[in-house]
């Protein structure tokens, strides 16, 4: 190779940019050259390492490679040779290594699970693919489970577990209701990363029975549904607020490992009332900017493209008004191997040296291993030119037999990298890739670069010559680049001519000629100059240029280095820019740029706008109409119109609008012709044949439009054949045996002459060679009868008049009329997904039987009968339409445990085809609806009779009923809950051993084998005694117990209390008389003798009868108490003698002064809610008042 000549310092950077010092051959990306050179195999396409396939479709394992000669392919499976010829289900594509496993014709995807590797081999080496792990996708069903309703107190937290089946790949989880509507989520209610639904605190509106978790398996395009979960929220007043607690993760710390480059997702979900707010921080650092995102109402921290620097402790803090809680997640970022320097293909000449470098990093540090042609290099055939040094292979004095493909494997516990790089040793004579006689054009005094792209092995030496018999080029006036380019730093006129490039190596020699032309530079000989102009004036900038006669210049004007404003006031001429009616916003710098294909020059000038001197008030008005219109230069298709403008009335005319009248076709109607700038007073107008023209002109300024001018003289153009054909030509059949051809007729002036007609032509596409034509007039439709049903036709419509035809029209494709489809879809299959949803499949009908445009398929389905009730009912057919060539669809809203029929019909533009044979399918059992009624009758002291009706919609075979009941007191508190299972064939039940005068709340529902249905609730009261029967108060579905009847308002109770008050008054009088007499008051013996053990006190708190439990009721009465001699009654003595009977004593005295009474109250008085009962005063208090 020629030694590079010394160059000036100013050219050093350009030389360094162009020169490349290389130790191996660079093969130019020339397609022709690449096709001719021998090359080891290179893998160009392969399936992913982890390849999850659809088990219903054929498995395609890709392996494509290139090489010269073309490579052959082989495969291993699980480390051993995979003999494709012995497996009838496996084929290899021609000229390819791609395998196709035929699953759709009997193969099973599970049988082909394994690790596959492809080898591409030719005489120069072997390249291998990655290990491709084939696994079929899986979408298992949910395991059946019995889900109990969730009864939650208002304000408490709740977690609804999804627990989806384990699929491959994992499913996408979402929550919906029975109506397939997504459940709304918020800071209070949200879905976790594991698919569970978290409630920070439940509210009454969360009560519902259709929380349904769905799992979508994208690979198999299936959705699995969990059984609905029921949530019932009961209220307690007041609702207690709670500080935050973490629902997930648990504990105070946790750890997480993520791989470099992945997305890091950290989650914290908290419970509490009010709803906690989540905040994230990184301990000892900041969250990475531009890569950090918050999702799920800030409960999820997302960091994309993580690296080792993102390792650390991340803290989530949940806070509400009552406090806070936090959790620290220790994140460690590991890394699968990644390239630092991947090995690159090496092309060497015999005897040259080279290296392959394979450097990778990871965490932990990956190990590097080498293979040669797919075999570990330790057991590969020896090559004396090769030496392995860790991550580098060094080649010395290579020979052609050293060609091979080397594989570098970098692996650690998180993955591996595999790269193929070939060493291709070539012995090739020189080739010049630059086209022969290529022409280079350069502006004088500019650098000239003449290419000589070459290739050869060994690397050729390059020499340049000028002229046919010129000597070799040398000297400071030339620069020789390593890529063969010759640079002339300053090209002069005498540099033009023919240059010859010669490339030679030990295997041969070749030369190529190129041409160099030197062009004159482009110059601006008169530049724009600085201007000062008054507002509303006019200004011009000149830009006169001189250029090489062989170059075509373009001139562009800029304002302030941007495009000129889109304003009609700016007029660009050949050598100038004119601005009309200058305003303040026109102030700025104007630049003239001149471009050619070889150079560009520019010049600028500044425009300054100043205010105009004061002038008298100006009255602005619309311009006066133009006048003196004149037609000159009459031709068949054009004419020149001139006019004199009217007064502009102090507002410059901006434009003239020209209109025309066609007195032949539309007399009196004026049409828009054109619009010209306000500086013009002439216009060249294009004309149409066979039109009687007259023109008028309207002037326009900023105020408005003038009145039209007087019309010009008339000018009748000569007739001619039509210039155009009708538009919007269509061919659409209205009946199965016709074709209706329609078009938009030409307007009068488009006819170009008298006798306008239309030539309508048609022929059946791909069948008829000859056109069938008919000529019609004064219509825009023609019907072709007797056509086959729905076949394509080529249609065209051509205009003609008395002078000839319009140009040949374009053809459009139409179709003859549609008819009803001929056949029904076949192979209709129904897959029942759950008790309310089914999926229907069918085979598409052949398109030729559709006999029209396929619009879709209709599925008719109807319920035949309920399997739990054999009675039939009126059949109501439902229809679902699936547009296009779809072959499956979902049937929602089915009734459980029912028998259905369906059929499928294809639909075209004419209507529906025949129905497929009815397909019968049955839906599985579901949970029943609530019982149709629950009545509570025959109340007694300790029993109630319950009667009920079976569910309106059993949705299966009823297995049992569940009855739950609990007592309710007058403060609406609920007692213990009792549960009873009842056989499904029962319709009534007598509940015994109940408390008398007690209100009970009942919950009643039915069960099938699937689960429990909705419940119905009622309330009822046992009676107080046989005489007074309280009718049960019934209220279905109440969330709170209703209030009891207050006995203090009952008539019998008021009468009893009056009697008690009268007896107490008598008692007080007798006691007072006896004490005054000083007699004894022995009552204890009488009490013991006459006490009635059957009478029990009534509890005031709940209005029921029960055991009296006050300990003081059984104190013995003191005997022998006397009144003191001073005739005073001591309070202590009085209390001791009378308090033992308790407050509110009812009774009477016998003649001997003994007391007969009964207990009727408690020691303490508790007012009933909403009413205070009026009791008789106790004798103790009454006596104290006398002391």
Short mmCIF file of C-alpha atoms in Angstrom, two decimals, residues 215 335 542 573 718 730 732 1074 1093 1185:
data_model
loop_
_atom_site.label_atom_id
_atom_site.label_comp_id
_atom_site.label_asym_id
_atom_site.label_seq_id
_atom_site.Cartn_x
_atom_site.Cartn_y
_atom_site.Cartn_z
CA UNK A 215 -57.70 -15.60 35.90
CA UNK A 335 -27.51 -9.98 37.44
CA UNK A 542 -32.82 42.47 -3.77
CA UNK A 573 -39.94 37.50 -7.12
CA UNK A 718 -66.08 25.49 -29.28
CA UNK A 730 -70.22 1.23 -8.56
CA UNK A 732 -73.79 -3.68 -6.68
CA UNK A 1074 -99.85 0.58 113.91
CA UNK A 1093 -93.59 -19.37 94.15
CA UNK A 1185 -90.97 11.00 104.09
#
